[in-house]
Each structure stands twice: as structure tokens, then as C-alpha cells.
Amino acid sequence: AAGPASLCFFQPGLPLTFAVFFPARSAFDIPGQISGRSKNCRCISLVVRVLLGCLQGERALLLVCSWREAVAMEFDPPDRAEVSKARCGALHCQKDSYARSLRTRVLSCVPSREKKEKGKVWEVCLEDTVLFPEGGGQPCDLGKIGNASVIRVQNIDGDAVHFVDAALEEGAELNVEVDWERRQDLMHQHSAQHLITALAIDMFGYETLSWDLKVDPTATTTLDLGTEELKPEEMSQLEQRVNEVICKEHAVAPRWISKDSE
């Protein structure tokens, strides 16, 4: 964690007021005043607590004030990019959409930063993963890492962060398993959306404005086209064309496009 090179000590006998600001939550934590001969030790203790919070992934600003002077110290959490090897966009699950398991190593495991999840959920970064983090309109995968159940996976600053229900040992090599029934359903729906979007533009010039992929298999996924009305004959023609293309069994595979590509 990054922090100040030295701490500021205040004159004996002067009470101190201190506060901690957490930018991510736009929240202040104001414990009160420190006074007496032990105030410098207590100030150091507070700084240590803030540093420990940073190690759990939260940026904090410490403000200490007396009647004649004040000092602000900013603490940043460690950059996940320094510890995570496989970045979002180049994960194993994005190279091989049909991979159901992977043997990989735990790079980090820290308690969740969400207050309601403290002591119940941990954030885990792996060398690589077959669990897709939510993105592009597709919900995240669920599954297992060792014996721990994966509650969700998120793309945080380019890292796939797995939220699990049990702490995992850093450095341990474990199997990652994807809930394949859920993944396959999401893949089918997402591919269908791209197909409908492409044909709606090609046939009628209607662009897709938004879509909502439902995780519940009993619910209906919706797609909003850029037209005030989709006429019954247009709906019929679009449905027929979509089914014709599906029957042709075109290969679907990921590809990477460079930033300079046209």
C-alpha cells in the first residue's frame, strides 16, 4: 500500500481531531478526538488501521487536525494489475468458450470490501479463469474454485475478481469449475441477440438500442429495436431469416481486433 514517507507528530497537550474519508463510498468516518500523552501512539494506530483497509482494497484519506496545524495523508490500495496475470479480454474462458474447468493458482484472497459481506465473502484473483466476469450485457458465470462457491465475478480495473463464500490459500493450485448449464444458456441467448441485431439492421435498418438478458430460464429476454413499431409482417420475416441463418450453422468464435484496425 502506498502511504506517506513520514508521519507528522503534534505538540504535547493539544487535543487532536481526526477523520478518515473513503472516496469510493463518498463517506466520512469521524471517530472523535485524541488527547493526552498517548495521542501520537494512537495516531500511528489509526494510520495502521487505514493501511490495513487499503490492503483489503479500499482507498482512504486520513485527516488529522489540531488547533494550529493539520495534515492529510492519502493511502491507495495495491494495484490488482500487479498481481493478476490473465487480464479481462484475454482470459481462458474468452479464448475457449467451451472450456468447463481449469487448473490454476490463487494469487490473492482478501475479505470483501462490502460491509454486509464482511466475514462471509472473499475477493479472489487467479492466474487465469474459466469463469466469465459480467460484461457486454452478459451476466457473470457461477461455479466453484476448489471447495468454495463463486457468488459472482466482476471486472474490476481489468482484473477478473471472484467473490467466493470461503477463504482460499494464496499460492494454492485449485480447480476452477463453471456452472455449464447456466453458461450455455447465457451463450445461446447472447449469440441470438447478436444475430437478431445484425439481421434487423440488414433487413430494416433498425438498430438495437438496448437488451436485457434474463438469467432466470423461465423469464423472457427482451431486445429493444430503434423503431416505434415492429409490424407483424416484419416480425415474421425477421423470425424466418434468423431461423434460416441458425440452420446454416455458421461458426462462432472470438477474435481480437487491434486499436488501429478499421
CSV table of C-alpha atoms in Angstrom, one decimal:
chain,number,residue,atom,x,y,z
A,1,ALA,CA,0.0,0.0,0.0
A,2,ALA,CA,1.2,3.5,-0.8
A,3,GLY,CA,1.5,5.9,2.1
A,4,PRO,CA,3.4,8.9,3.5
A,5,ALA,CA,7.2,8.5,3.9
A,6,SER,CA,7.0,10.1,7.4
A,7,LEU,CA,4.3,10.9,10.0
A,8,CYS,CA,3.6,14.3,11.5
A,9,PHE,CA,3.7,14.5,15.3
A,10,PHE,CA,1.9,17.2,17.2
A,11,GLN,CA,2.8,19.2,20.3
A,12,PRO,CA,2.0,17.6,23.7
A,13,GLY,CA,-1.1,18.8,25.5
A,14,LEU,CA,-3.1,19.7,22.3
A,15,PRO,CA,-6.2,17.6,21.5
A,16,LEU,CA,-6.4,16.2,18.0
A,17,THR,CA,-9.5,15.7,15.8
A,18,PHE,CA,-9.1,13.1,13.1
A,19,ALA,CA,-11.3,11.7,10.3
A,20,VAL,CA,-11.0,9.1,7.6
A,21,PHE,CA,-12.6,9.7,4.1
A,22,PHE,CA,-13.3,6.8,1.8
A,23,PRO,CA,-13.7,8.2,-1.8
A,24,ALA,CA,-15.2,5.1,-3.3
A,25,ARG,CA,-18.1,5.3,-0.9
A,26,SER,CA,-18.1,9.2,-0.5
A,27,ALA,CA,-18.3,8.5,3.2
A,28,PHE,CA,-16.6,10.0,6.3
A,29,ASP,CA,-15.6,8.0,9.4
A,30,ILE,CA,-15.1,10.5,12.3
A,31,PRO,CA,-14.2,8.7,15.5
A,32,GLY,CA,-13.6,11.9,17.5
A,33,GLN,CA,-10.7,13.4,19.4
A,34,ILE,CA,-7.4,12.1,20.6
A,35,SER,CA,-5.8,13.9,23.6
A,36,GLY,CA,-3.2,13.2,26.3
A,37,ARG,CA,0.3,11.8,26.1
A,38,SER,CA,-0.7,8.7,24.1
A,39,LYS,CA,-2.1,10.6,21.2
A,40,ASN,CA,0.9,10.1,18.9
A,41,CYS,CA,0.7,6.3,19.5
A,42,ARG,CA,-3.0,6.4,18.8
A,43,CYS,CA,-2.5,8.4,15.7
A,44,ILE,CA,0.0,5.8,14.4
A,45,SER,CA,-2.5,3.1,15.3
A,46,LEU,CA,-5.1,4.8,13.2
A,47,VAL,CA,-2.7,5.1,10.3
A,48,VAL,CA,-2.0,1.3,10.6
A,49,ARG,CA,-5.8,0.6,10.5
A,50,VAL,CA,-6.1,2.7,7.4
A,51,LEU,CA,-3.2,0.8,5.8
A,52,LEU,CA,-4.8,-2.5,6.6
A,53,GLY,CA,-8.0,-1.3,5.0
A,54,CYS,CA,-6.0,-0.4,1.9
A,55,LEU,CA,-4.6,-3.9,1.8
A,56,GLN,CA,-8.3,-5.0,1.6
A,57,GLY,CA,-8.7,-2.9,-1.5
A,58,GLU,CA,-10.1,0.5,-0.3
A,59,ARG,CA,-8.6,3.9,-0.9
A,60,ALA,CA,-8.6,6.2,2.1
A,61,LEU,CA,-7.7,9.7,3.0
A,62,LEU,CA,-6.6,10.3,6.7
A,63,LEU,CA,-7.0,13.9,8.0
A,64,VAL,CA,-5.5,14.8,11.4
A,65,CYS,CA,-6.1,18.3,12.9
A,66,SER,CA,-5.0,20.3,15.9
A,67,TRP,CA,-5.9,23.9,16.7
A,68,ARG,CA,-2.9,25.2,14.8
A,69,GLU,CA,-1.9,22.6,12.2
A,70,ALA,CA,-3.4,19.8,10.1
A,71,VAL,CA,-2.0,17.0,7.9
A,72,ALA,CA,-3.7,14.9,5.3
A,73,MET,CA,-2.3,11.6,4.2
A,74,GLU,CA,-3.6,9.6,1.2
A,75,PHE,CA,-3.5,5.8,1.1
A,76,ASP,CA,-4.1,3.8,-2.1
A,77,PRO,CA,-4.8,0.1,-2.2
A,78,PRO,CA,-2.4,-2.1,-4.1
A,79,ASP,CA,-2.9,-2.3,-7.9
A,80,ARG,CA,-4.6,-5.6,-8.8
A,81,ALA,CA,-2.8,-5.3,-12.2
A,82,GLU,CA,0.4,-6.0,-10.4
A,83,VAL,CA,-0.7,-9.4,-9.1
A,84,SER,CA,-3.2,-10.6,-11.7
A,85,LYS,CA,-1.7,-12.3,-14.8
A,86,ALA,CA,-4.6,-13.0,-17.1
A,87,ARG,CA,-6.5,-9.8,-17.7
A,88,CYS,CA,-10.1,-9.4,-18.8
A,89,GLY,CA,-10.2,-9.7,-22.6
A,90,ALA,CA,-7.5,-12.4,-22.5
A,91,LEU,CA,-9.0,-14.9,-20.0
A,92,HIS,CA,-9.0,-18.6,-20.8
A,93,CYS,CA,-12.8,-18.5,-20.9
A,94,GLN,CA,-12.6,-15.8,-23.6
A,95,LYS,CA,-10.1,-17.8,-25.7
A,96,ASP,CA,-12.1,-21.1,-25.3
A,97,SER,CA,-15.8,-20.5,-24.8
A,98,TYR,CA,-16.4,-24.3,-24.3
A,99,ALA,CA,-13.8,-24.8,-21.5
A,100,ARG,CA,-15.5,-26.1,-18.4
A,101,SER,CA,-12.6,-26.4,-16.0
A,102,LEU,CA,-9.1,-25.1,-15.4
A,103,ARG,CA,-6.3,-25.8,-13.0
A,104,THR,CA,-4.9,-22.5,-11.8
A,105,ARG,CA,-3.2,-20.7,-8.9
A,106,VAL,CA,-4.7,-18.3,-6.3
A,107,LEU,CA,-2.8,-15.0,-6.5
A,108,SER,CA,-4.7,-13.1,-3.8
A,109,CYS,CA,-7.6,-13.6,-1.4
A,110,VAL,CA,-8.9,-10.7,0.7
A,111,PRO,CA,-12.2,-10.1,2.6
A,112,SER,CA,-14.9,-8.4,0.6
A,113,ARG,CA,-15.0,-4.6,0.8
A,114,GLU,CA,-18.8,-4.7,1.0
A,115,LYS,CA,-19.8,-4.2,4.7
A,116,LYS,CA,-22.7,-6.6,4.5
A,117,GLU,CA,-20.3,-9.3,3.2
A,118,LYS,CA,-17.5,-8.9,5.8
A,119,GLY,CA,-16.5,-12.3,7.2
A,120,LYS,CA,-18.8,-14.1,4.7
A,121,VAL,CA,-17.4,-13.3,1.3
A,122,TRP,CA,-13.8,-13.1,-0.1
A,123,GLU,CA,-12.4,-11.5,-3.2
A,124,VAL,CA,-10.1,-13.8,-5.1
A,125,CYS,CA,-7.7,-13.2,-8.1
A,126,LEU,CA,-6.4,-16.1,-10.1
A,127,GLU,CA,-3.7,-16.6,-12.6
A,128,ASP,CA,-6.4,-17.4,-15.1
A,129,THR,CA,-10.1,-18.5,-15.1
A,130,VAL,CA,-12.9,-20.2,-17.0
A,131,LEU,CA,-15.4,-18.0,-15.2
A,132,PHE,CA,-16.6,-15.1,-17.3
A,133,PRO,CA,-17.0,-11.7,-15.5
A,134,GLU,CA,-20.1,-9.8,-16.3
A,135,GLY,CA,-19.8,-7.6,-19.4
A,136,GLY,CA,-21.2,-6.8,-22.8
A,137,GLY,CA,-24.7,-7.4,-21.5
A,138,GLN,CA,-24.0,-11.0,-20.4
A,139,PRO,CA,-24.2,-11.8,-16.6
A,140,CYS,CA,-21.2,-13.4,-14.9
A,141,ASP,CA,-20.6,-17.1,-14.6
A,142,LEU,CA,-21.1,-19.1,-11.4
A,143,GLY,CA,-19.2,-22.2,-10.3
A,144,LYS,CA,-16.6,-23.4,-7.9
A,145,ILE,CA,-13.0,-22.7,-7.0
A,146,GLY,CA,-11.8,-25.7,-5.1
A,147,ASN,CA,-14.5,-26.2,-2.5
A,148,ALA,CA,-15.6,-22.6,-2.4
A,149,SER,CA,-18.7,-21.5,-4.3
A,150,VAL,CA,-18.4,-18.5,-6.6
A,151,ILE,CA,-21.2,-15.9,-5.8
A,152,ARG,CA,-20.3,-13.5,-8.7
A,153,VAL,CA,-17.3,-12.5,-10.9
A,154,GLN,CA,-16.6,-8.8,-11.7
A,155,ASN,CA,-14.2,-7.0,-14.0
A,156,ILE,CA,-12.5,-4.6,-11.6
A,157,ASP,CA,-9.9,-2.4,-13.3
A,158,GLY,CA,-9.3,-5.1,-15.9
A,159,ASP,CA,-9.0,-8.0,-13.4
A,160,ALA,CA,-11.4,-10.8,-13.0
A,161,VAL,CA,-12.3,-10.7,-9.3
A,162,HIS,CA,-14.1,-13.8,-8.0
A,163,PHE,CA,-16.4,-13.3,-4.9
A,164,VAL,CA,-16.4,-16.6,-3.0
A,165,ASP,CA,-18.0,-17.9,0.2
A,166,ALA,CA,-14.8,-19.3,1.8
A,167,ALA,CA,-11.2,-18.0,2.2
A,168,LEU,CA,-8.7,-19.6,-0.2
A,169,GLU,CA,-5.0,-20.0,0.5
A,170,GLU,CA,-2.8,-17.7,-1.6
A,171,GLY,CA,-0.5,-19.7,-3.8
A,172,ALA,CA,-2.7,-22.8,-3.8
A,173,GLU,CA,-3.3,-24.6,-7.1
A,174,LEU,CA,-7.0,-25.4,-7.4
A,175,ASN,CA,-9.6,-26.5,-10.0
A,176,VAL,CA,-12.0,-23.9,-11.3
A,177,GLU,CA,-15.3,-25.3,-12.5
A,178,VAL,CA,-18.0,-23.4,-14.4
A,179,ASP,CA,-21.7,-24.0,-13.9
A,180,TRP,CA,-22.1,-25.2,-17.5
A,181,GLU,CA,-25.9,-25.3,-17.7
A,182,ARG,CA,-26.1,-21.6,-16.8
A,183,ARG,CA,-23.2,-20.6,-19.1
A,184,GLN,CA,-24.5,-22.5,-22.1
A,185,ASP,CA,-27.9,-20.8,-21.7
A,186,LEU,CA,-26.3,-17.4,-21.5
A,187,MET,CA,-24.1,-18.1,-24.5
A,188,HIS,CA,-27.1,-19.2,-26.6
A,189,GLN,CA,-29.1,-16.0,-25.6
A,190,HIS,CA,-26.1,-13.7,-26.2
A,191,SER,CA,-25.3,-15.2,-29.7
A,192,ALA,CA,-29.0,-15.0,-30.6
A,193,GLN,CA,-29.0,-11.3,-29.7
A,194,HIS,CA,-26.1,-10.5,-32.0
A,195,LEU,CA,-27.8,-12.4,-34.8
A,196,ILE,CA,-31.1,-10.6,-34.4
A,197,THR,CA,-29.3,-7.3,-34.1
A,198,ALA,CA,-27.3,-7.9,-37.3
A,199,LEU,CA,-30.4,-9.0,-39.3
A,200,ALA,CA,-32.7,-6.3,-38.1
A,201,ILE,CA,-30.2,-3.7,-39.3
A,202,ASP,CA,-29.6,-5.5,-42.6
A,203,MET,CA,-33.3,-6.1,-43.3
A,204,PHE,CA,-35.0,-2.9,-42.0
A,205,GLY,CA,-32.3,-0.6,-40.8
A,206,TYR,CA,-33.4,-1.0,-37.2
A,207,GLU,CA,-30.5,-0.7,-34.7
A,208,THR,CA,-30.6,-2.3,-31.3
A,209,LEU,CA,-31.0,0.4,-28.6
A,210,SER,CA,-30.7,-2.0,-25.6
A,211,TRP,CA,-31.3,-5.5,-24.4
A,212,ASP,CA,-31.9,-7.3,-21.2
A,213,LEU,CA,-30.6,-10.9,-20.8
A,214,LYS,CA,-32.5,-12.7,-18.1
A,215,VAL,CA,-30.6,-15.2,-16.0
A,216,ASP,CA,-33.9,-16.9,-14.9
A,217,PRO,CA,-34.6,-19.5,-17.6
A,218,THR,CA,-38.3,-19.1,-17.1
A,219,ALA,CA,-38.1,-15.3,-17.8
A,220,THR,CA,-38.2,-13.6,-21.2
A,221,THR,CA,-35.1,-11.8,-22.5
A,222,THR,CA,-36.0,-8.5,-24.2
A,223,LEU,CA,-34.4,-6.6,-27.1
A,224,ASP,CA,-35.4,-3.0,-28.0
A,225,LEU,CA,-35.1,-2.0,-31.6
A,226,GLY,CA,-34.9,1.5,-32.9
A,227,THR,CA,-38.4,1.8,-34.3
A,228,GLU,CA,-41.7,2.9,-32.8
A,229,GLU,CA,-43.5,-0.2,-34.2
A,230,LEU,CA,-42.3,-3.6,-35.4
A,231,LYS,CA,-45.0,-4.6,-37.8
A,232,PRO,CA,-46.3,-8.2,-37.7
A,233,GLU,CA,-45.0,-8.9,-41.2
A,234,GLU,CA,-41.6,-7.6,-40.2
A,235,MET,CA,-41.6,-9.7,-37.1
A,236,SER,CA,-42.5,-12.8,-39.2
A,237,GLN,CA,-39.8,-12.0,-41.8
A,238,LEU,CA,-37.1,-11.5,-39.1
A,239,GLU,CA,-38.0,-14.7,-37.3
A,240,GLN,CA,-37.8,-16.7,-40.5
A,241,ARG,CA,-34.5,-15.2,-41.5
A,242,VAL,CA,-33.0,-15.8,-38.1
A,243,ASN,CA,-34.0,-19.5,-38.2
A,244,GLU,CA,-32.6,-19.8,-41.7
A,245,VAL,CA,-29.2,-18.5,-40.5
A,246,ILE,CA,-29.2,-20.7,-37.4
A,247,CYS,CA,-29.8,-23.8,-39.7
A,248,LYS,CA,-26.6,-22.8,-41.7
A,249,GLU,CA,-24.6,-23.5,-38.5
A,250,HIS,CA,-22.1,-20.6,-39.0
A,251,ALA,CA,-19.0,-21.0,-36.8
A,252,VAL,CA,-18.9,-18.5,-33.9
A,253,ALA,CA,-15.5,-17.8,-32.4
A,254,PRO,CA,-13.8,-14.9,-30.5
A,255,ARG,CA,-11.3,-12.7,-32.3
A,256,TRP,CA,-9.1,-9.8,-31.2
A,257,ILE,CA,-9.1,-6.5,-33.2
A,258,SER,CA,-6.2,-4.0,-32.8
A,259,LYS,CA,-7.0,-0.4,-31.8
A,260,ASP,CA,-5.7,0.8,-35.2
A,261,SER,CA,-7.9,-1.6,-37.2
A,262,GLU,CA,-10.6,-0.2,-39.4
